CSV table of C-alpha atoms and ligand atoms in Angstrom, one decimal:
chain,number,residue,atom,x,y,z
A,96,MET,CA,108.5,51.9,61.4
A,97,GLN,CA,105.7,52.5,59.0
A,98,HIS,CA,105.9,55.8,57.1
A,99,PHE,CA,102.8,57.8,56.4
A,100,SER,CA,102.1,60.5,53.9
A,101,GLY,CA,100.1,63.5,55.1
A,102,PHE,CA,97.0,61.9,53.7
A,103,GLY,CA,97.9,58.6,55.5
A,104,LEU,CA,98.2,60.4,58.9
A,105,LEU,CA,94.9,62.1,58.4
A,106,LYS,CA,93.2,58.8,57.5
A,107,HIS,CA,94.7,57.1,60.6
A,108,SER,CA,93.6,60.0,62.9
A,109,LEU,CA,90.1,59.6,61.6
A,110,THR,CA,90.1,55.8,62.0
A,111,HIS,CA,90.9,56.0,65.7
A,112,HIS,CA,94.5,54.7,65.2
A,113,GLU,CA,93.2,51.3,63.9
A,114,ASN,CA,95.5,49.0,62.0
A,115,TRP,CA,98.7,50.8,62.8
A,116,GLN,CA,101.7,48.5,62.3
A,117,ARG,CA,103.4,47.7,65.6
A,118,THR,CA,106.9,49.1,66.0
A,119,TRP,CA,107.9,45.8,67.7
A,120,ARG,CA,106.3,42.4,68.0
A,121,ASN,CA,104.5,41.3,71.2
A,122,PRO,CA,105.7,37.7,71.3
A,123,THR,CA,104.9,34.8,73.7
A,124,PRO,CA,108.3,33.8,75.2
A,125,LYS,CA,110.1,30.7,74.1
A,126,LYS,CA,110.9,28.0,76.8
A,127,LYS,CA,114.7,28.8,76.5
A,128,TYR,CA,117.0,31.6,75.4
A,129,ASP,CA,120.7,32.0,75.1
A,130,VAL,CA,120.5,35.2,77.1
A,131,ILE,CA,117.7,36.7,79.2
A,132,ILE,CA,118.0,40.4,80.1
A,133,ILE,CA,115.9,41.4,83.1
A,134,GLY,CA,114.8,45.0,82.7
A,135,GLY,CA,113.6,46.8,79.6
A,136,GLY,CA,115.0,50.2,80.3
A,137,GLY,CA,117.4,52.0,77.9
A,138,HIS,CA,120.4,50.0,79.2
A,139,GLY,CA,118.6,46.6,78.9
A,140,LEU,CA,117.3,47.4,75.4
A,141,ALA,CA,120.7,48.7,74.3
A,142,THR,CA,122.3,45.5,75.6
A,143,ALA,CA,119.9,43.4,73.6
A,144,TYR,CA,120.5,45.4,70.5
A,145,TYR,CA,124.3,45.2,70.6
A,146,LEU,CA,124.1,41.4,71.5
A,147,ALA,CA,122.2,40.9,68.3
A,148,LYS,CA,124.0,43.5,66.1
A,149,GLU,CA,127.6,43.1,67.3
A,150,HIS,CA,127.7,39.5,68.4
A,151,ALA,CA,125.0,37.8,66.4
A,152,VAL,CA,123.4,36.5,69.6
A,153,THR,CA,119.8,36.8,68.7
A,154,ASN,CA,118.1,34.1,70.8
A,155,VAL,CA,117.6,36.8,73.4
A,156,ALA,CA,114.6,37.9,75.6
A,157,VAL,CA,114.3,41.2,77.4
A,158,ILE,CA,111.8,40.7,80.3
A,159,GLU,CA,110.2,43.9,81.6
A,160,LYS,CA,107.7,44.1,84.4
A,161,GLY,CA,106.0,47.2,83.1
A,162,TYR,CA,106.3,48.9,79.7
A,163,LEU,CA,109.6,49.4,77.8
A,164,GLY,CA,111.5,52.4,79.0
A,165,GLY,CA,109.0,53.2,81.8
A,166,GLY,CA,111.5,53.2,84.6
A,167,ASN,CA,114.3,55.7,85.1
A,168,THR,CA,114.7,55.9,81.3
A,169,ALA,CA,111.4,57.7,81.0
A,170,ARG,CA,111.9,59.7,84.2
A,171,ASN,CA,115.3,61.3,83.7
A,172,THR,CA,116.3,64.8,82.7
A,173,THR,CA,118.4,63.5,79.8
A,174,ILE,CA,121.7,65.3,80.4
A,175,VAL,CA,124.5,63.7,78.4
A,176,ARG,CA,128.2,64.6,79.0
A,177,SER,CA,131.5,62.9,79.5
A,178,GLY,CA,133.3,65.3,81.9
A,179,TYR,CA,134.1,62.9,84.7
A,180,LEU,CA,137.3,63.0,86.8
A,181,TRP,CA,139.0,59.6,86.7
A,182,ASP,CA,140.3,57.8,83.6
A,183,GLU,CA,138.1,54.8,84.1
A,184,SER,CA,134.9,56.8,84.0
A,185,SER,CA,136.2,59.2,81.3
A,186,HIS,CA,136.9,56.3,79.0
A,187,LEU,CA,133.5,54.8,79.5
A,188,TYR,CA,131.5,58.1,79.3
A,189,GLU,CA,133.5,59.5,76.4
A,190,HIS,CA,132.9,56.2,74.5
A,191,SER,CA,129.2,56.7,75.2
A,192,LEU,CA,129.3,60.4,74.0
A,193,LYS,CA,130.9,59.3,70.8
A,194,MET,CA,128.2,56.7,70.3
A,195,TRP,CA,125.5,59.4,71.0
A,196,GLU,CA,127.0,61.4,68.2
A,197,GLY,CA,126.0,58.7,65.7
A,198,LEU,CA,123.1,57.1,67.5
A,199,SER,CA,120.2,58.5,65.4
A,200,LYS,CA,121.9,57.2,62.3
A,201,GLU,CA,122.9,53.9,63.8
A,202,LEU,CA,119.3,53.2,64.9
A,203,ASN,CA,117.7,55.0,62.0
A,204,TYR,CA,115.6,56.7,64.7
A,205,ASN,CA,115.8,60.3,65.7
A,206,VAL,CA,116.9,60.3,69.3
A,207,MET,CA,117.0,64.2,69.2
A,208,PHE,CA,120.5,64.4,70.5
A,209,SER,CA,121.2,68.1,70.9
A,210,GLN,CA,124.7,69.1,71.6
A,211,ARG,CA,123.8,72.4,73.3
A,212,GLY,CA,126.6,72.2,75.9
A,213,VAL,CA,126.6,71.7,79.7
A,214,ILE,CA,127.9,74.5,82.0
A,215,ASN,CA,128.9,73.6,85.6
A,216,LEU,CA,128.9,76.8,87.7
A,217,ALA,CA,131.6,77.6,90.4
A,218,HIS,CA,130.6,79.6,93.4
A,219,THR,CA,133.7,79.2,95.6
A,220,LEU,CA,137.4,78.9,95.1
A,221,GLY,CA,137.0,75.3,96.1
A,222,ASP,CA,134.6,74.8,93.2
A,223,MET,CA,137.0,76.5,90.9
A,224,ARG,CA,139.9,74.3,92.0
A,225,ASP,CA,137.8,71.1,91.6
A,226,LEU,CA,136.5,72.1,88.2
A,227,LYS,CA,140.0,73.1,87.0
A,228,ARG,CA,141.3,69.7,88.1
A,229,ARG,CA,138.5,68.0,86.3
A,230,VAL,CA,139.0,70.0,83.1
A,231,SER,CA,142.7,69.2,83.1
A,232,SER,CA,142.0,65.6,83.6
A,233,ASN,CA,139.5,65.7,80.7
A,234,HIS,CA,142.2,67.2,78.5
A,235,LEU,CA,144.5,64.4,79.4
A,236,ASN,CA,141.8,62.0,78.2
A,237,GLY,CA,141.2,63.9,75.0
A,238,ILE,CA,137.8,65.2,76.1
A,239,ASP,CA,136.6,68.7,75.2
A,240,ALA,CA,136.3,70.9,78.3
A,241,GLU,CA,137.2,74.4,79.2
A,242,MET,CA,137.2,76.9,82.1
A,243,LEU,CA,135.1,80.0,81.8
A,244,ASP,CA,135.6,83.3,83.7
A,245,LEU,CA,132.6,85.3,84.9
A,246,GLN,CA,132.4,87.4,81.8
A,247,GLN,CA,132.2,84.3,79.6
A,248,VAL,CA,129.5,82.8,81.8
A,249,LYS,CA,127.5,86.0,81.5
A,250,GLU,CA,127.7,85.9,77.7
A,251,ILE,CA,126.4,82.3,77.6
A,252,LEU,CA,123.8,82.8,80.3
A,253,PRO,CA,122.6,86.5,80.2
A,254,HIS,CA,119.7,85.7,82.6
A,255,LEU,CA,121.8,84.1,85.3
A,256,ASN,CA,122.0,86.0,88.6
A,257,CYS,CA,125.7,87.0,88.6
A,258,SER,CA,125.3,89.6,91.3
A,259,ASP,CA,127.8,89.9,94.1
A,260,ALA,CA,124.9,90.0,96.5
A,261,ALA,CA,123.8,86.5,95.6
A,262,ARG,CA,124.0,84.0,98.5
A,263,TYR,CA,126.7,82.1,96.6
A,264,PRO,CA,128.0,84.5,93.9
A,265,VAL,CA,129.0,82.8,90.6
A,266,ILE,CA,132.8,83.3,90.0
A,267,GLY,CA,133.3,81.0,87.0
A,268,ALA,CA,132.4,77.7,85.4
A,269,ALA,CA,133.5,74.7,83.4
A,270,TRP,CA,132.0,74.0,80.0
A,271,GLN,CA,131.7,71.0,77.8
A,272,GLY,CA,130.4,72.0,74.3
A,273,ARG,CA,129.8,68.5,72.9
A,274,ALA,CA,127.5,67.7,75.9
A,275,GLY,CA,123.8,68.1,75.7
A,276,VAL,CA,120.4,66.4,76.0
A,277,ALA,CA,118.4,63.8,74.1
A,278,ARG,CA,114.9,62.5,73.8
A,279,HIS,CA,114.8,59.8,76.5
A,280,ASP,CA,111.7,57.8,75.2
A,281,ALA,CA,113.1,57.8,71.7
A,282,VAL,CA,116.3,56.2,72.9
A,283,ALA,CA,114.3,53.3,74.4
A,284,TRP,CA,112.1,53.0,71.4
A,285,GLY,CA,115.0,53.2,68.9
A,286,TYR,CA,116.9,50.4,70.6
A,287,ALA,CA,113.7,48.4,71.1
A,288,ARG,CA,112.8,48.6,67.4
A,289,GLY,CA,116.3,47.7,66.4
A,290,ALA,CA,116.6,44.8,68.8
A,291,ASP,CA,113.2,43.4,67.7
A,292,ALA,CA,114.1,43.7,64.0
A,293,LEU,CA,117.2,41.5,64.8
A,294,GLY,CA,115.1,38.8,66.4
A,295,VAL,CA,115.1,39.8,70.1
A,296,ASP,CA,111.9,39.0,72.0
A,297,LEU,CA,110.7,41.9,74.0
A,298,ILE,CA,108.4,40.6,76.8
A,299,GLN,CA,106.5,43.3,78.5
A,300,GLU,CA,104.2,43.3,81.6
A,301,THR,CA,106.1,40.3,82.9
A,302,GLU,CA,108.0,40.4,86.2
A,303,VAL,CA,110.9,38.2,87.1
A,304,THR,CA,109.9,36.9,90.5
A,305,ASP,CA,112.9,34.6,91.2
A,306,LEU,CA,116.1,33.2,89.7
A,307,ILE,CA,116.6,29.5,89.0
A,308,ILE,CA,120.1,28.6,90.2
A,309,GLU,CA,121.5,25.0,90.2
A,310,ASP,CA,124.9,24.2,91.7
A,311,GLY,CA,125.9,27.9,91.7
A,312,THR,CA,125.0,28.4,88.1
A,313,ILE,CA,122.0,30.4,86.9
A,314,VAL,CA,119.8,28.3,84.4
A,315,GLY,CA,116.7,30.5,84.2
A,316,VAL,CA,114.2,32.8,85.7
A,317,LYS,CA,110.7,32.5,87.2
A,318,THR,CA,108.1,35.0,85.9
A,319,ASN,CA,104.7,35.9,87.2
A,320,ARG,CA,103.1,35.5,83.7
A,321,TYR,CA,104.9,32.7,81.8
A,322,GLY,CA,106.3,30.5,84.6
A,323,ASP,CA,109.9,29.3,84.2
A,324,ILE,CA,112.0,30.4,81.3
A,325,GLN,CA,115.5,28.8,80.8
A,326,ALA,CA,118.6,30.8,80.0
A,327,GLY,CA,122.2,30.2,79.2
A,328,ARG,CA,123.2,33.6,80.7
A,329,VAL,CA,121.2,36.3,82.5
A,330,GLY,CA,121.9,40.0,82.7
A,331,SER,CA,120.2,42.1,85.4
A,332,VAL,CA,119.7,45.7,84.3
A,333,VAL,CA,117.0,46.9,86.7
A,334,ALA,CA,118.5,50.1,88.2
A,335,GLY,CA,116.7,50.9,91.5
A,336,ASN,CA,115.5,47.3,91.8
A,337,SER,CA,118.9,45.7,91.6
A,338,SER,CA,119.2,44.8,95.3
A,339,VAL,CA,115.9,42.9,94.9
A,340,ILE,CA,117.2,40.7,92.1
A,341,ALA,CA,120.5,40.3,94.0
A,342,SER,CA,118.6,39.0,97.0
A,343,MET,CA,117.0,36.4,94.7
A,344,ALA,CA,120.5,35.3,93.8
A,345,GLY,CA,121.5,35.1,97.5
A,346,PHE,CA,124.1,38.0,97.7
A,347,GLU,CA,124.0,41.7,98.6
A,348,LEU,CA,125.1,44.6,96.4
A,349,PRO,CA,126.7,47.7,97.8
A,350,LEU,CA,123.8,49.8,96.6
A,351,GLU,CA,121.1,52.0,98.2
A,352,SER,CA,117.8,52.8,96.4
A,353,HIS,CA,116.7,56.4,96.6
A,354,PRO,CA,114.0,58.5,95.0
A,355,LEU,CA,115.3,61.1,92.6
A,356,GLN,CA,112.8,63.7,91.5
A,357,ALA,CA,112.4,66.0,88.5
A,358,LEU,CA,110.0,68.8,87.5
A,359,VAL,CA,108.9,70.5,84.3
A,360,SER,CA,107.4,73.9,84.0
A,361,GLU,CA,104.7,75.2,81.7
A,362,PRO,CA,106.2,75.8,78.2
A,363,ILE,CA,107.7,79.2,77.8
A,364,LYS,CA,109.4,81.0,74.9
A,365,PRO,CA,113.1,80.0,74.2
A,366,ILE,CA,115.2,81.5,77.0
A,367,LEU,CA,117.9,78.9,77.8
A,368,ASP,CA,119.9,77.2,75.1
A,369,THR,CA,122.3,75.2,77.2
A,370,VAL,CA,122.2,73.0,80.4
A,371,VAL,CA,123.1,74.7,83.6
A,372,MET,CA,124.3,72.8,86.7
A,373,SER,CA,125.3,74.0,90.1
A,374,ASN,CA,126.6,71.5,92.7
A,375,HIS,CA,126.9,74.3,95.2
A,376,VAL,CA,123.4,75.9,95.1
A,377,HIS,CA,122.4,72.4,94.1
A,378,GLY,CA,120.1,72.3,91.1
A,379,TYR,CA,120.2,72.1,87.4
A,380,VAL,CA,117.9,73.3,84.6
A,381,SER,CA,117.6,73.1,80.8
A,382,GLN,CA,114.8,74.0,78.4
A,383,SER,CA,113.2,71.3,76.3
A,384,ASP,CA,112.5,71.7,72.6
A,385,LYS,CA,108.8,72.1,73.7
A,386,GLY,CA,109.7,75.0,75.9
A,387,ASP,CA,109.4,73.4,79.3
A,388,LEU,CA,112.0,74.1,81.9
A,389,VAL,CA,113.4,70.7,82.9
A,390,ILE,CA,114.6,70.9,86.5
A,391,GLY,CA,116.3,68.6,88.9
A,392,ALA,CA,118.5,68.4,92.0
A,393,GLY,CA,119.6,65.7,94.4
A,394,ILE,CA,118.2,62.5,95.7
A,395,ASP,CA,115.7,62.3,98.5
A,396,GLY,CA,117.7,61.3,101.6
A,397,TYR,CA,115.7,58.2,102.5
A,398,ASN,CA,115.6,54.7,100.9
A,399,GLY,CA,112.5,53.6,99.1
A,400,TYR,CA,110.9,52.0,96.1
A,401,GLY,CA,108.0,54.3,95.6
A,402,GLN,CA,108.5,56.3,92.3
A,403,ARG,CA,107.7,59.6,93.9
A,404,GLY,CA,109.5,61.9,96.4
A,405,SER,CA,109.0,64.3,99.3
A,406,TYR,CA,107.9,67.9,99.2
A,407,PRO,CA,111.0,69.4,100.9
A,408,THR,CA,113.2,68.2,98.1
A,409,ILE,CA,111.0,70.0,95.5
A,410,GLU,CA,111.1,73.1,97.6
A,411,HIS,CA,114.8,73.0,97.9
A,412,THR,CA,115.2,72.4,94.1
A,413,ILE,CA,113.0,75.3,93.2
A,414,GLN,CA,114.8,77.6,95.7
A,415,ALA,CA,118.1,76.7,94.0
A,416,ILE,CA,116.7,77.4,90.5
A,417,ILE,CA,115.2,80.7,91.5
A,418,GLU,CA,118.4,81.8,93.2
A,419,MET,CA,120.3,81.2,89.9
A,420,PHE,CA,117.5,82.5,87.7
A,421,PRO,CA,115.2,85.0,89.5
A,422,ILE,CA,113.5,85.6,86.2
A,423,PHE,CA,111.9,82.1,86.5
A,424,SER,CA,110.2,83.0,89.8
A,425,ARG,CA,106.8,83.4,88.1
A,426,VAL,CA,106.9,80.4,85.9
A,427,ARG,CA,104.4,77.7,87.0
A,428,MET,CA,105.5,74.1,87.5
A,429,ASN,CA,103.4,71.7,85.4
A,430,ARG,CA,104.5,68.2,86.6
A,431,GLN,CA,106.7,66.5,89.1
A,432,TRP,CA,107.8,62.8,89.3
A,433,GLY,CA,110.4,60.5,90.8
A,434,GLY,CA,112.4,57.5,89.8
A,435,ILE,CA,114.3,55.1,92.0
A,436,VAL,CA,118.1,55.4,91.5
A,437,ASP,CA,120.6,52.8,92.6
A,438,THR,CA,123.4,54.7,94.3
A,439,CYS,CA,126.8,53.2,94.8
A,440,PRO,CA,129.3,54.2,97.6
A,441,ASP,CA,131.9,55.5,95.0
A,442,ALA,CA,129.2,57.1,92.7
A,443,CYS,CA,130.2,54.7,89.9
A,444,PRO,CA,128.3,51.9,88.2
A,445,ILE,CA,128.7,48.2,88.7
A,446,ILE,CA,129.2,46.2,85.5
A,447,SER,CA,130.2,42.8,86.6
A,448,ASP,CA,130.0,39.1,86.8
A,449,THR,CA,128.8,37.8,90.2
A,450,PRO,CA,129.3,34.9,92.6
A,451,VAL,CA,126.6,33.1,90.6
A,452,LYS,CA,128.1,31.7,87.3
A,453,ASN,CA,126.5,33.1,84.1
A,454,LEU,CA,124.7,35.9,86.1
A,455,PHE,CA,125.8,39.4,85.4
A,456,PHE,CA,124.8,42.8,86.8
A,457,ASN,CA,124.7,46.2,85.2
A,458,CYS,CA,123.6,48.7,87.9
A,459,GLY,CA,124.7,51.5,90.3
A,460,TRP,CA,124.4,54.3,87.7
A,461,GLY,CA,122.7,56.4,90.3
A,462,THR,CA,121.6,59.8,89.2
A,463,GLY,CA,123.7,59.7,85.9
A,464,GLY,CA,123.2,56.6,83.8
A,465,PHE,CA,121.1,57.9,81.0
A,466,LYS,CA,124.2,59.4,79.3
A,467,ALA,CA,125.9,56.0,79.5
A,468,THR,CA,123.0,54.1,77.8
A,469,PRO,CA,124.8,53.4,74.5
A,470,ALA,CA,128.2,52.4,76.0
A,471,SER,CA,126.6,50.6,78.9
A,472,GLY,CA,124.7,48.4,76.4
A,473,TYR,CA,127.7,48.0,74.2
A,474,VAL,CA,130.1,46.8,76.9
A,475,PHE,CA,127.5,44.7,78.7
A,476,ALA,CA,126.5,43.0,75.5
A,477,ALA,CA,130.1,42.0,74.9
A,478,SER,CA,130.3,40.6,78.5
A,479,LEU,CA,127.1,38.6,78.1
A,480,ALA,CA,128.2,37.3,74.6
A,481,THR,CA,131.6,36.1,75.7
A,482,GLY,CA,131.4,35.6,79.4
A,483,GLU,CA,134.4,37.9,79.8
A,484,MET,CA,134.0,41.5,81.0
A,485,HIS,CA,134.7,44.1,78.3
A,486,GLU,CA,137.9,46.2,78.9
A,487,LEU,CA,136.0,49.4,79.5
A,488,ALA,CA,133.8,47.5,82.1
A,489,LYS,CA,136.6,45.8,84.0
A,490,PRO,CA,137.3,48.7,86.4
A,491,PHE,CA,133.6,48.6,87.4
A,492,SER,CA,133.7,45.1,88.7
A,493,LEU,CA,132.2,44.1,92.0
A,494,SER,CA,135.7,43.1,93.0
A,495,ARG,CA,136.6,46.7,93.6
A,496,PHE,CA,134.6,46.6,96.9
A,497,HIS,CA,137.0,43.8,98.0
A,498,ASN,CA,140.3,45.0,96.7
A,499,GLY,CA,139.7,48.7,97.4
A,500,ALA,CA,140.1,49.9,93.8
A,501,LEU,CA,137.2,52.4,94.1
A,502,ILE,CA,136.7,55.2,91.6
A,503,ASP,CA,135.4,58.1,93.5
A,504,GLU,CA,133.3,60.2,91.2
A,505,HIS,CA,131.2,62.1,93.8
A,506,GLY,CA,132.6,65.4,92.7
A,507,ALA,CA,131.8,64.9,89.1
A,508,ALA,CA,128.6,63.0,89.4
A,509,GLY,CA,126.6,66.2,88.9
A,510,VAL,CA,124.0,66.1,91.6
A,511,ALA,CA,124.7,64.8,95.1
A,512,HIS,CA,124.2,61.1,95.8
B,797,FAD,C1,114.6,62.2,88.1
B,797,FAD,C2,115.8,61.6,87.4
B,797,FAD,C3,116.7,62.4,86.7
B,797,FAD,C4,117.8,61.8,86.1
B,797,FAD,N1,118.6,62.6,85.3
B,797,FAD,C5,119.6,62.1,84.6
B,797,FAD,C6,120.3,62.9,83.7
B,797,FAD,O1,120.0,64.1,83.4
B,797,FAD,N2,121.4,62.3,83.0
B,797,FAD,C7,121.7,61.0,83.2
B,797,FAD,O2,122.7,60.6,82.6
B,797,FAD,N3,121.0,60.2,84.0
B,797,FAD,C8,119.9,60.7,84.7
B,797,FAD,N4,119.2,59.9,85.6
B,797,FAD,C9,119.6,58.5,85.8
B,797,FAD,C10,119.1,57.6,84.6
B,797,FAD,O3,117.7,57.8,84.4
B,797,FAD,C11,119.4,56.2,84.9
B,797,FAD,O4,120.7,56.0,85.4
B,797,FAD,C12,119.2,55.3,83.7
B,797,FAD,O5,118.0,55.7,83.0
B,797,FAD,C13,119.1,53.9,84.1
B,797,FAD,O6,118.6,53.1,82.9
B,797,FAD,P1,118.3,51.6,83.1
B,797,FAD,O7,117.9,51.1,81.8
B,797,FAD,O8,119.4,50.9,83.8
B,797,FAD,O9,117.1,51.6,84.2
B,797,FAD,P2,115.5,51.8,84.0
B,797,FAD,O10,115.1,52.7,82.9
B,797,FAD,O11,114.9,52.1,85.4
B,797,FAD,O12,115.1,50.3,83.6
B,797,FAD,C14,115.0,49.2,84.5
B,797,FAD,C15,113.8,48.4,84.2
B,797,FAD,O13,113.8,47.2,85.0
B,797,FAD,C16,112.5,46.9,85.2
B,797,FAD,N5,112.4,45.9,86.3
B,797,FAD,C17,112.7,46.1,87.6
B,797,FAD,N6,112.6,45.0,88.3
B,797,FAD,C18,112.1,44.0,87.4
B,797,FAD,C19,111.8,42.7,87.5
B,797,FAD,N7,111.8,42.0,88.7
B,797,FAD,N8,111.4,42.0,86.4
B,797,FAD,C20,111.3,42.6,85.2
B,797,FAD,N9,111.6,43.9,85.0
B,797,FAD,C21,112.0,44.6,86.1
B,797,FAD,C22,111.8,48.2,85.5
B,797,FAD,O14,110.4,48.2,85.4
B,797,FAD,C23,112.5,49.2,84.6
B,797,FAD,O15,111.8,49.4,83.4
B,797,FAD,C24,118.1,60.4,86.2
B,797,FAD,C25,117.2,59.6,87.0
B,797,FAD,C26,116.1,60.2,87.5
B,797,FAD,C27,115.1,59.3,88.3
C-alpha cells in the first residue's frame, strides 16, 4: 500500500484520485495455473494467500465473478468467536481465533479486530443447561468461556431489559471475552493485497460458467470473459453458489441456499461495548466503531439466490432487538441487505475433496463463516497444495454424510439455520 503524508492526501483529494497506486494488480489471466480458486471472498483470498505464503504455490488464480469480497464477506455482521460445542468445531474455530489475534500483523493491514467479547443470553432453564454444557466443553478444549448470573449480565449490559415482566426474562448468560468483531472489507483487502504481492493473479468480474472435466479429473474452468483456463487443482469457495458449481461437476451437495439479512441503524453515541446474542428471542446486536447498531437474526425460510430478503424477517429481527433493548426503539434504521448463505444439515462446513479428482470444495459455513476466514483459508490451502485434507479439515469431509459422523452445531451456531 502506498503511504501518503497529510500533504499527499490533500494533493490526491484535489486531483480527483488520479494516479493512485493500485493495491493489487489487475492481470490478464494466464492459460494455465497450478491452482484455480473459484470465488474471491475472504475464504478464497485467504486460501490463495496461504497457498503462496505457507506452501510456495504461487502460480495461482482467484476468479471472482463480481468484485473481491463483495459476497457474504462484505455483507456479514463480523462476529468472531470460537465457542462451539463439539471438539471438531472447537479446534477449527479456536485455531481461527488465534489467527485473528495476529492477523493485522501477519497481513500488515489493520483488520480492526476488536476483542470486545460476545455474550449469549439465556432466557430459560433449557438455555442455561445448553450454555453450561457448551462452556464446560469449551473449557475441556482450552477455550475461554464462562457462565454469568443475572447480576453479572446487568453489569455488562446496563441497558438490557432484565425485567421479570419481559416476554422471555433473562436469567443468565455465557460469555467469551476473547471474542469480538473485525472490519470485514479489510480482511478481504488485506488477504488480497498479501496474495497479490506473492504473485497470485486476482481476476475480477469474471464468472466461472463451467468446469472442464476429463476422465473424472478436473483440468480447468470455463469463464465468461477469458474462455478456458487450465488448472492442476481447483478449489470452489463460493458460499451460497456452491450447489451451482457442484452441479457443473455432476454431483449434489447437501446444502440449501437461503437469504440472510442484516441491518444497520443511524450512528448513535457509544452505548454498547460488546456483542449481544439471544437464540431465544432470536436476534443479535453490536455497535460499530462508527456508532451504527449492527443487527441480525436468522435466515429467511425460503431458498433463493437474490441477495435481499423478506420484510417479515426484518420485522421479527427488530422486534427481538427492541424486546432486549427498549431504549433502541426510537433509533432509525439506515440500511438493510441480504447475502446468500449455504446451510448444511448439521450446521457445519464442508471442507472436502470430491468425487472429481483434484476438485475440492470449501462451503457450508452458513450464517457463521466470517469468523473462520483465517483458519478456513489456512487448512484449505494445505489441502490444495498437497492433495491431502488438513487434519483440522478431515472431520468436515463430505464422507460424513455417508458414514453418519455428523457434527451437530445447531445449538452453538448463533442464529438459527
Ligand atoms: C447478513 C449476514 C450476516 C452474517 N454474519 C456473520 C457473523 O456475524 N459472523 C460470521 O462468522 N459469519 C457471518 N456470516 C456468514 C459469513 O458472511 C460467511 O460464512 C463468509 O463470509 C463466507 O465467506 P466466503 O469467502 O466463503 O463467501 P463469499 O464472501 O460469499 O465469497 C464467495 C464469492 O464467490 C463468488 N462467486 C460465486 N459464484 C461464482 C462463479 N461462478 N464464478 C466466480 N465467482 C463466483 C461470489 O461473487 C463471492 O464473491 C453472515 C452472513 C450474512 C449474509
